Amino acid sequence: VSELGLEDDVLPVPGDHPASRNRFLYTGGALHKLPSGLGGLLRPVPPFSRALLWSGVRDLLAPAGTEPDESVHAFVHRRFGQEVADIAVDSLCRGVFAGDCRALSVRSCFPALFKAERCWRSVLLGLALGSGKERGTESGLSRRARAERWSQWSLRGGMESLAEALVAFLRPRGVELHCHTPLRRLRRRPDGRWQVGLRWQGGWGTPHLTSPLLPALAEVLPAEAEPLSQELRRIPAVSVAVVNLQYEGVALPVTGFGHLVPSSEDASLLGIVYDSVAFPQHNGAGAASVRLTVMLGGAWFGQSFGDPAAVAPALLLQRAQAAVREQLGLELAPTRSIIRVHQDCIPQYTLGHWQRTERISRFLEEQRLPLSLIGASYAGVSVNDCIASAKVAIGRLLG
């Protein structure tokens, strides 16, 4: 961000901001603030029937697991109890992965928790003692974010300005960008270079290919790379509908980041983010407006809405408005709405994902394929994870 000249446009949300401190769950037909501070640990706080202190004691006393992998739900149930698994972690996995914690792998989705238990027998003890990893070189902006405990950040012109700045940075340096251009074919030439074919041209040759495109790549790899294609096809992804709503002349019943919804409450609705709380700078002319992002579907998209490619936008808008009305009490119709369906947008690290990624890495190494796989399909779905995987891949290329 600093190198792109966007540092002055950063809108941080520091640790003492309501959007950092207040996060909610919607369960049992009501909003519940997630416990924070010592008081939230020592006494029962809805929706939990017991003080969370007892979940921590359970973790400290429970034996370490012995299985090479385990579902997130089974892991948390074993270490912290059923309520934490069914309510808190179920909701967390829906918010982060749009996925089902009963199918997701703890080893791949939450490697720090898995490692903490294996190294220290207790998750809490392992996290408290830390990983011992060095931070490496940090920018001034990164140090500021850590010092101020940013929970999130955006840009004054929205996150689209980051992509625009990247384009403005790359094109003068000789980088060709072909947007909305499907990859049609990929083959190895006799000289070892890749021949890359796009929709509108014969393609070009490159000595090394870096790809974040899992489905497209699996379908165009040459026959000699079929074992790799098969592994890539085994990594599923889910679709998410994102409905942005803007209201005027209303107020939220609570102030915070937003709320998540456990699958037991409403499988179709993942959660609602209160965008105008964290970033009122984006409200536009109506400074008092309320902006919300409603997330729908995920692992439950098919059973809730049918085919993501064919679902009617009006159905998604109706469902989003009903959720806002029922859960936040906003009865008025929104003054503006945007509906987008992102198909197969979040990879799912199901049980055994770590073995798939190991087999992929081993195949690339044994076959000496000049191919680097980056992006959200392998070792983290967040933007930060994707940036980190790209940096590692480039570091290996440059030695």
PDB file of C-alpha atoms in Angstrom, residues 29-279:
ATOM      1  CA  GLY A  29     -34.087 -15.044  17.722  1.00  0.00           C
ATOM      2  CA  ALA A  30     -31.925 -12.341  19.343  1.00  0.00           C
ATOM      3  CA  LEU A  31     -28.596 -10.531  19.007  1.00  0.00           C
ATOM      4  CA  HIS A  32     -25.943 -11.411  21.590  1.00  0.00           C
ATOM      5  CA  LYS A  33     -22.662  -9.552  22.041  1.00  0.00           C
ATOM      6  CA  LEU A  34     -19.708 -11.914  22.122  1.00  0.00           C
ATOM      7  CA  PRO A  35     -18.124 -11.990  25.596  1.00  0.00           C
ATOM      8  CA  SER A  36     -15.065  -9.813  26.124  1.00  0.00           C
ATOM      9  CA  GLY A  37     -13.007  -8.995  29.173  1.00  0.00           C
ATOM     10  CA  LEU A  38     -12.743 -10.888  32.448  1.00  0.00           C
ATOM     11  CA  GLY A  39     -16.419 -10.522  33.277  1.00  0.00           C
ATOM     12  CA  GLY A  40     -17.414 -12.322  30.102  1.00  0.00           C
ATOM     13  CA  LEU A  41     -15.295 -15.305  31.127  1.00  0.00           C
ATOM     14  CA  LEU A  42     -16.358 -15.604  34.776  1.00  0.00           C
ATOM     15  CA  ARG A  43     -20.136 -15.564  34.419  1.00  0.00           C
ATOM     16  CA  PRO A  44     -22.593 -17.069  31.914  1.00  0.00           C
ATOM     17  CA  VAL A  45     -23.204 -14.689  29.020  1.00  0.00           C
ATOM     18  CA  PRO A  46     -25.946 -15.545  26.505  1.00  0.00           C
ATOM     19  CA  PRO A  47     -26.030 -17.403  24.202  1.00  0.00           C
ATOM     20  CA  PHE A  48     -23.759 -19.599  26.344  1.00  0.00           C
ATOM     21  CA  SER A  49     -25.311 -21.383  29.315  1.00  0.00           C
ATOM     22  CA  ARG A  50     -22.036 -21.651  31.269  1.00  0.00           C
ATOM     23  CA  ALA A  51     -19.158 -19.270  31.923  1.00  0.00           C
ATOM     24  CA  LEU A  52     -16.546 -19.651  29.199  1.00  0.00           C
ATOM     25  CA  LEU A  53     -13.958 -20.068  31.946  1.00  0.00           C
ATOM     26  CA  TRP A  54     -15.055 -23.704  32.165  1.00  0.00           C
ATOM     27  CA  SER A  55     -14.362 -24.202  28.466  1.00  0.00           C
ATOM     28  CA  GLY A  56     -10.837 -22.931  29.074  1.00  0.00           C
ATOM     29  CA  VAL A  57     -10.394 -25.293  32.031  1.00  0.00           C
ATOM     30  CA  ARG A  58     -11.589 -28.175  29.846  1.00  0.00           C
ATOM     31  CA  ASP A  59      -8.917 -27.344  27.257  1.00  0.00           C
ATOM     32  CA  LEU A  60      -6.172 -27.219  29.879  1.00  0.00           C
ATOM     33  CA  LEU A  61      -7.142 -30.660  31.210  1.00  0.00           C
ATOM     34  CA  ALA A  62      -8.020 -32.477  27.971  1.00  0.00           C
ATOM     35  CA  PRO A  63      -5.451 -34.872  26.465  1.00  0.00           C
ATOM     36  CA  ALA A  64      -3.911 -34.043  23.110  1.00  0.00           C
ATOM     37  CA  GLY A  65      -5.480 -35.568  20.026  1.00  0.00           C
ATOM     38  CA  THR A  66      -3.707 -38.285  18.074  1.00  0.00           C
ATOM     39  CA  GLU A  67      -5.441 -38.159  14.674  1.00  0.00           C
ATOM     40  CA  PRO A  68      -3.483 -36.622  11.761  1.00  0.00           C
ATOM     41  CA  ASP A  69      -6.486 -34.440  10.950  1.00  0.00           C
ATOM     42  CA  GLU A  70      -9.895 -33.658  12.411  1.00  0.00           C
ATOM     43  CA  SER A  71     -12.908 -31.543  11.541  1.00  0.00           C
ATOM     44  CA  VAL A  72     -12.968 -28.093  13.105  1.00  0.00           C
ATOM     45  CA  HIS A  73     -16.193 -28.954  14.918  1.00  0.00           C
ATOM     46  CA  ALA A  74     -14.857 -32.230  16.361  1.00  0.00           C
ATOM     47  CA  PHE A  75     -11.633 -30.545  17.489  1.00  0.00           C
ATOM     48  CA  VAL A  76     -13.384 -27.667  19.270  1.00  0.00           C
ATOM     49  CA  HIS A  77     -16.059 -29.940  20.728  1.00  0.00           C
ATOM     50  CA  ARG A  78     -13.357 -32.187  22.173  1.00  0.00           C
ATOM     51  CA  ARG A  79     -11.307 -29.356  23.630  1.00  0.00           C
ATOM     52  CA  PHE A  80     -13.864 -26.658  24.561  1.00  0.00           C
ATOM     53  CA  GLY A  81     -17.284 -28.310  24.648  1.00  0.00           C
ATOM     54  CA  GLN A  82     -20.399 -28.600  22.523  1.00  0.00           C
ATOM     55  CA  GLU A  83     -21.769 -25.057  22.926  1.00  0.00           C
ATOM     56  CA  VAL A  84     -18.539 -23.412  21.790  1.00  0.00           C
ATOM     57  CA  ALA A  85     -18.421 -25.753  18.789  1.00  0.00           C
ATOM     58  CA  ASP A  86     -22.123 -25.530  17.849  1.00  0.00           C
ATOM     59  CA  ILE A  87     -22.530 -21.781  18.280  1.00  0.00           C
ATOM     60  CA  ALA A  88     -19.271 -19.829  18.248  1.00  0.00           C
ATOM     61  CA  VAL A  89     -17.066 -21.906  15.956  1.00  0.00           C
ATOM     62  CA  ASP A  90     -19.905 -22.900  13.635  1.00  0.00           C
ATOM     63  CA  SER A  91     -20.589 -19.171  13.130  1.00  0.00           C
ATOM     64  CA  LEU A  92     -16.892 -18.330  12.794  1.00  0.00           C
ATOM     65  CA  CYS A  93     -16.372 -20.867  10.000  1.00  0.00           C
ATOM     66  CA  ARG A  94     -19.431 -19.529   8.194  1.00  0.00           C
ATOM     67  CA  GLY A  95     -18.051 -15.984   8.446  1.00  0.00           C
ATOM     68  CA  VAL A  96     -14.491 -16.810   7.353  1.00  0.00           C
ATOM     69  CA  PHE A  97     -14.911 -19.734   4.955  1.00  0.00           C
ATOM     70  CA  ALA A  98     -18.674 -19.645   4.240  1.00  0.00           C
ATOM     71  CA  GLY A  99     -18.239 -23.303   5.135  1.00  0.00           C
ATOM     72  CA  ASP A 100     -19.470 -26.071   7.394  1.00  0.00           C
ATOM     73  CA  CYS A 101     -17.210 -26.609  10.413  1.00  0.00           C
ATOM     74  CA  ARG A 102     -18.221 -30.275  10.407  1.00  0.00           C
ATOM     75  CA  ALA A 103     -16.534 -30.735   7.014  1.00  0.00           C
ATOM     76  CA  LEU A 104     -13.603 -28.306   7.302  1.00  0.00           C
ATOM     77  CA  SER A 105     -10.158 -29.429   8.462  1.00  0.00           C
ATOM     78  CA  VAL A 106      -8.752 -27.895  11.643  1.00  0.00           C
ATOM     79  CA  ARG A 107      -5.212 -28.728  10.529  1.00  0.00           C
ATOM     80  CA  SER A 108      -5.600 -26.675   7.340  1.00  0.00           C
ATOM     81  CA  CYS A 109      -8.112 -23.997   8.377  1.00  0.00           C
ATOM     82  CA  PHE A 110      -6.665 -23.216  11.813  1.00  0.00           C
ATOM     83  CA  PRO A 111      -3.096 -24.533  11.757  1.00  0.00           C
ATOM     84  CA  ALA A 112      -2.101 -22.466  14.799  1.00  0.00           C
ATOM     85  CA  LEU A 113      -4.702 -24.247  16.945  1.00  0.00           C
ATOM     86  CA  PHE A 114      -3.716 -27.668  15.634  1.00  0.00           C
ATOM     87  CA  LYS A 115      -0.021 -26.982  16.248  1.00  0.00           C
ATOM     88  CA  ALA A 116      -0.648 -25.519  19.718  1.00  0.00           C
ATOM     89  CA  GLU A 117      -2.380 -28.701  20.839  1.00  0.00           C
ATOM     90  CA  ARG A 118       0.288 -30.984  19.349  1.00  0.00           C
ATOM     91  CA  CYS A 119       3.200 -29.014  20.806  1.00  0.00           C
ATOM     92  CA  TRP A 120       1.779 -27.997  24.206  1.00  0.00           C
ATOM     93  CA  ARG A 121      -1.170 -30.402  24.720  1.00  0.00           C
ATOM     94  CA  SER A 122      -3.394 -27.359  25.328  1.00  0.00           C
ATOM     95  CA  VAL A 123      -4.605 -24.874  22.711  1.00  0.00           C
ATOM     96  CA  LEU A 124      -4.732 -21.975  25.183  1.00  0.00           C
ATOM     97  CA  LEU A 125      -1.293 -22.761  26.597  1.00  0.00           C
ATOM     98  CA  GLY A 126       0.223 -23.075  23.146  1.00  0.00           C
ATOM     99  CA  LEU A 127      -1.280 -19.782  21.964  1.00  0.00           C
ATOM    100  CA  ALA A 128      -0.192 -18.011  25.160  1.00  0.00           C
ATOM    101  CA  LEU A 129       3.413 -19.156  24.796  1.00  0.00           C
ATOM    102  CA  GLY A 130       3.436 -18.094  21.162  1.00  0.00           C
ATOM    103  CA  SER A 131       4.933 -19.609  18.033  1.00  0.00           C
ATOM    104  CA  GLY A 132       8.346 -18.009  18.439  1.00  0.00           C
ATOM    105  CA  LYS A 133       8.303 -16.950  14.785  1.00  0.00           C
ATOM    106  CA  GLU A 134      10.157 -13.803  13.858  1.00  0.00           C
ATOM    107  CA  ARG A 135       8.169 -11.076  12.165  1.00  0.00           C
ATOM    108  CA  GLY A 136      10.734 -10.313   9.505  1.00  0.00           C
ATOM    109  CA  THR A 137      10.982  -6.922   7.819  1.00  0.00           C
ATOM    110  CA  GLU A 138       8.007  -4.661   8.525  1.00  0.00           C
ATOM    111  CA  SER A 139       6.975  -1.472   6.812  1.00  0.00           C
ATOM    112  CA  GLY A 140       6.174   1.643   8.778  1.00  0.00           C
ATOM    113  CA  LEU A 141       2.498   1.172   7.989  1.00  0.00           C
ATOM    114  CA  SER A 142       2.621  -2.421   9.230  1.00  0.00           C
ATOM    115  CA  ARG A 143       4.238  -1.345  12.510  1.00  0.00           C
ATOM    116  CA  ARG A 144       1.581   1.328  12.952  1.00  0.00           C
ATOM    117  CA  ALA A 145      -1.206  -1.202  12.328  1.00  0.00           C
ATOM    118  CA  ARG A 146       0.247  -3.538  14.937  1.00  0.00           C
ATOM    119  CA  ALA A 147       0.762  -0.749  17.491  1.00  0.00           C
ATOM    120  CA  GLU A 148      -2.793   0.537  17.048  1.00  0.00           C
ATOM    121  CA  ARG A 149      -4.225  -3.017  16.885  1.00  0.00           C
ATOM    122  CA  TRP A 150      -6.085  -2.500  13.642  1.00  0.00           C
ATOM    123  CA  SER A 151      -8.877  -5.041  13.234  1.00  0.00           C
ATOM    124  CA  GLN A 152      -9.513  -4.043   9.616  1.00  0.00           C
ATOM    125  CA  TRP A 153      -8.805  -1.265   7.171  1.00  0.00           C
ATOM    126  CA  SER A 154     -10.041   0.133   3.903  1.00  0.00           C
ATOM    127  CA  LEU A 155      -9.140   2.934   1.508  1.00  0.00           C
ATOM    128  CA  ARG A 156     -10.809   6.297   1.086  1.00  0.00           C
ATOM    129  CA  GLY A 157     -11.838   5.416  -2.453  1.00  0.00           C
ATOM    130  CA  GLY A 158     -12.834   1.864  -1.519  1.00  0.00           C
ATOM    131  CA  MET A 159     -10.785  -1.283  -2.056  1.00  0.00           C
ATOM    132  CA  GLU A 160     -11.215  -0.919  -5.818  1.00  0.00           C
ATOM    133  CA  SER A 161      -8.612   1.849  -5.637  1.00  0.00           C
ATOM    134  CA  LEU A 162      -6.029  -0.763  -4.620  1.00  0.00           C
ATOM    135  CA  ALA A 163      -6.578  -2.683  -7.855  1.00  0.00           C
ATOM    136  CA  GLU A 164      -6.523   0.557  -9.849  1.00  0.00           C
ATOM    137  CA  ALA A 165      -3.238   1.572  -8.220  1.00  0.00           C
ATOM    138  CA  LEU A 166      -1.720  -1.836  -8.995  1.00  0.00           C
ATOM    139  CA  VAL A 167      -2.667  -1.461 -12.665  1.00  0.00           C
ATOM    140  CA  ALA A 168      -1.197   2.060 -12.772  1.00  0.00           C
ATOM    141  CA  PHE A 169       1.997   0.734 -11.183  1.00  0.00           C
ATOM    142  CA  LEU A 170       2.439  -2.331 -13.411  1.00  0.00           C
ATOM    143  CA  ARG A 171       1.557  -1.165 -16.925  1.00  0.00           C
ATOM    144  CA  PRO A 172       4.347   1.436 -17.256  1.00  0.00           C
ATOM    145  CA  ARG A 173       6.772  -1.331 -16.238  1.00  0.00           C
ATOM    146  CA  GLY A 174       5.910  -3.495 -19.224  1.00  0.00           C
ATOM    147  CA  VAL A 175       3.351  -5.794 -17.599  1.00  0.00           C
ATOM    148  CA  GLU A 176       0.469  -6.861 -19.853  1.00  0.00           C
ATOM    149  CA  LEU A 177      -2.896  -7.176 -18.121  1.00  0.00           C
ATOM    150  CA  HIS A 178      -5.735  -9.054 -19.824  1.00  0.00           C
ATOM    151  CA  CYS A 179      -8.893  -8.731 -17.752  1.00  0.00           C
ATOM    152  CA  HIS A 180     -11.987 -10.903 -18.294  1.00  0.00           C
ATOM    153  CA  THR A 181      -9.972 -13.099 -20.641  1.00  0.00           C
ATOM    154  CA  PRO A 182     -10.483 -16.853 -20.119  1.00  0.00           C
ATOM    155  CA  LEU A 183      -7.509 -19.215 -20.241  1.00  0.00           C
ATOM    156  CA  ARG A 184      -8.227 -21.632 -23.095  1.00  0.00           C
ATOM    157  CA  ARG A 185      -5.192 -23.895 -23.354  1.00  0.00           C
ATOM    158  CA  LEU A 186      -1.845 -24.587 -21.793  1.00  0.00           C
ATOM    159  CA  ARG A 187       0.919 -26.814 -23.118  1.00  0.00           C
ATOM    160  CA  ARG A 188       4.658 -27.332 -22.771  1.00  0.00           C
ATOM    161  CA  ARG A 189       6.773 -26.481 -25.796  1.00  0.00           C
ATOM    162  CA  PRO A 190       9.856 -28.512 -26.775  1.00  0.00           C
ATOM    163  CA  ASP A 191      12.057 -25.811 -25.240  1.00  0.00           C
ATOM    164  CA  GLY A 192      10.297 -26.309 -21.879  1.00  0.00           C
ATOM    165  CA  ARG A 193       8.412 -23.005 -21.955  1.00  0.00           C
ATOM    166  CA  TRP A 194       4.668 -22.843 -21.417  1.00  0.00           C
ATOM    167  CA  GLN A 195       2.464 -21.953 -24.381  1.00  0.00           C
ATOM    168  CA  VAL A 196      -0.424 -19.958 -22.908  1.00  0.00           C
ATOM    169  CA  GLY A 197      -3.540 -19.614 -25.069  1.00  0.00           C
ATOM    170  CA  LEU A 198      -6.234 -17.032 -24.430  1.00  0.00           C
ATOM    171  CA  ARG A 199      -9.688 -16.605 -25.952  1.00  0.00           C
ATOM    172  CA  TRP A 200      -8.721 -13.990 -28.472  1.00  0.00           C
ATOM    173  CA  GLN A 201      -5.173 -14.802 -29.528  1.00  0.00           C
ATOM    174  CA  GLY A 202      -2.718 -17.596 -30.240  1.00  0.00           C
ATOM    175  CA  GLY A 203      -0.988 -17.055 -26.916  1.00  0.00           C
ATOM    176  CA  TRP A 204       2.591 -16.528 -25.846  1.00  0.00           C
ATOM    177  CA  GLY A 205       5.437 -18.438 -24.304  1.00  0.00           C
ATOM    178  CA  THR A 206       6.696 -18.070 -20.755  1.00  0.00           C
ATOM    179  CA  PRO A 207       9.450 -19.923 -18.890  1.00  0.00           C
ATOM    180  CA  HIS A 208       7.504 -20.058 -15.607  1.00  0.00           C
ATOM    181  CA  LEU A 209       3.792 -19.860 -14.901  1.00  0.00           C
ATOM    182  CA  THR A 210       2.265 -18.572 -11.653  1.00  0.00           C
ATOM    183  CA  SER A 211      -1.442 -19.343 -11.284  1.00  0.00           C
ATOM    184  CA  PRO A 212      -4.117 -18.718  -8.639  1.00  0.00           C
ATOM    185  CA  LEU A 213      -6.836 -20.108 -10.943  1.00  0.00           C
ATOM    186  CA  LEU A 214      -7.812 -23.515  -9.594  1.00  0.00           C
ATOM    187  CA  PRO A 215     -10.808 -24.637 -11.735  1.00  0.00           C
ATOM    188  CA  ALA A 216      -9.535 -23.070 -14.956  1.00  0.00           C
ATOM    189  CA  LEU A 217      -6.034 -24.448 -14.484  1.00  0.00           C
ATOM    190  CA  ALA A 218      -7.271 -27.992 -13.773  1.00  0.00           C
ATOM    191  CA  GLU A 219      -9.136 -28.040 -17.096  1.00  0.00           C
ATOM    192  CA  VAL A 220      -6.326 -26.787 -19.356  1.00  0.00           C
ATOM    193  CA  LEU A 221      -3.241 -28.550 -17.990  1.00  0.00           C
ATOM    194  CA  PRO A 222      -1.646 -30.923 -20.527  1.00  0.00           C
ATOM    195  CA  ALA A 223      -2.201 -34.682 -20.358  1.00  0.00           C
ATOM    196  CA  GLU A 224       1.164 -35.342 -18.699  1.00  0.00           C
ATOM    197  CA  ALA A 225      -0.009 -33.234 -15.737  1.00  0.00           C
ATOM    198  CA  GLU A 226      -3.287 -35.160 -15.253  1.00  0.00           C
ATOM    199  CA  PRO A 227      -2.342 -36.265 -11.685  1.00  0.00           C
ATOM    200  CA  LEU A 228      -2.050 -32.576 -10.795  1.00  0.00           C
ATOM    201  CA  SER A 229      -5.390 -31.794 -12.467  1.00  0.00           C
ATOM    202  CA  GLN A 230      -7.064 -34.526 -10.437  1.00  0.00           C
ATOM    203  CA  GLU A 231      -5.726 -33.135  -7.156  1.00  0.00           C
ATOM    204  CA  LEU A 232      -6.855 -29.629  -8.056  1.00  0.00           C
ATOM    205  CA  ARG A 233     -10.371 -30.877  -8.845  1.00  0.00           C
ATOM    206  CA  ARG A 234     -10.568 -32.418  -5.377  1.00  0.00           C
ATOM    207  CA  ILE A 235     -10.392 -28.980  -3.742  1.00  0.00           C
ATOM    208  CA  PRO A 236     -14.039 -27.833  -3.577  1.00  0.00           C
ATOM    209  CA  ALA A 237     -15.277 -24.253  -3.425  1.00  0.00           C
ATOM    210  CA  VAL A 238     -18.542 -22.625  -2.378  1.00  0.00           C
ATOM    211  CA  SER A 239     -20.569 -19.775  -3.827  1.00  0.00           C
ATOM    212  CA  VAL A 240     -21.633 -16.713  -1.862  1.00  0.00           C
ATOM    213  CA  ALA A 241     -24.266 -14.097  -2.642  1.00  0.00           C
ATOM    214  CA  VAL A 242     -23.324 -10.639  -1.375  1.00  0.00           C
ATOM    215  CA  VAL A 243     -26.159  -8.134  -1.032  1.00  0.00           C
ATOM    216  CA  ASN A 244     -25.205  -4.532  -0.202  1.00  0.00           C
ATOM    217  CA  LEU A 245     -28.015  -2.433   1.240  1.00  0.00           C
ATOM    218  CA  GLN A 246     -28.146   1.276   2.078  1.00  0.00           C
ATOM    219  CA  TYR A 247     -30.831   2.796   4.304  1.00  0.00           C
ATOM    220  CA  GLU A 248     -31.684   6.412   5.130  1.00  0.00           C
ATOM    221  CA  GLY A 249     -33.438   7.709   8.223  1.00  0.00           C
ATOM    222  CA  VAL A 250     -32.877   4.589  10.324  1.00  0.00           C
ATOM    223  CA  ALA A 251     -30.520   3.534  13.116  1.00  0.00           C
ATOM    224  CA  LEU A 252     -29.009   0.204  14.037  1.00  0.00           C
ATOM    225  CA  PRO A 253     -30.083  -1.312  17.365  1.00  0.00           C
ATOM    226  CA  VAL A 254     -26.429  -2.055  18.214  1.00  0.00           C
ATOM    227  CA  THR A 255     -23.039  -0.660  17.226  1.00  0.00           C
ATOM    228  CA  GLY A 256     -20.254  -2.973  16.145  1.00  0.00           C
ATOM    229  CA  PHE A 257     -18.624  -4.893  13.328  1.00  0.00           C
ATOM    230  CA  GLY A 258     -21.661  -6.995  12.545  1.00  0.00           C
ATOM    231  CA  HIS A 259     -23.177 -10.334  13.437  1.00  0.00           C
ATOM    232  CA  LEU A 260     -22.838 -13.956  12.371  1.00  0.00           C
ATOM    233  CA  VAL A 261     -25.559 -16.569  12.326  1.00  0.00           C
ATOM    234  CA  PRO A 262     -24.961 -20.226  13.284  1.00  0.00           C
ATOM    235  CA  SER A 263     -26.230 -22.832  10.831  1.00  0.00           C
ATOM    236  CA  SER A 264     -28.696 -24.120  13.426  1.00  0.00           C
ATOM    237  CA  GLU A 265     -30.453 -20.731  13.405  1.00  0.00           C
ATOM    238  CA  ASP A 266     -30.625 -20.094   9.638  1.00  0.00           C
ATOM    239  CA  ALA A 267     -28.449 -22.058   7.232  1.00  0.00           C
ATOM    240  CA  SER A 268     -29.051 -19.693   4.281  1.00  0.00           C
ATOM    241  CA  LEU A 269     -27.822 -16.536   6.065  1.00  0.00           C
ATOM    242  CA  LEU A 270     -24.128 -16.415   6.971  1.00  0.00           C
ATOM    243  CA  GLY A 271     -24.109 -12.990   8.597  1.00  0.00           C
ATOM    244  CA  ILE A 272     -24.477  -9.231   8.226  1.00  0.00           C
ATOM    245  CA  VAL A 273     -21.636  -6.693   8.329  1.00  0.00           C
ATOM    246  CA  TYR A 274     -22.402  -3.151   9.561  1.00  0.00           C
ATOM    247  CA  ASP A 275     -20.251  -1.315   7.007  1.00  0.00           C
ATOM    248  CA  SER A 276     -21.317   2.192   7.996  1.00  0.00           C
ATOM    249  CA  VAL A 277     -20.059   1.659  11.559  1.00  0.00           C
ATOM    250  CA  ALA A 278     -16.493   0.849  10.545  1.00  0.00           C
ATOM    251  CA  PHE A 279     -16.307   3.148   7.530  1.00  0.00           C
TER     252      PHE A 279
END
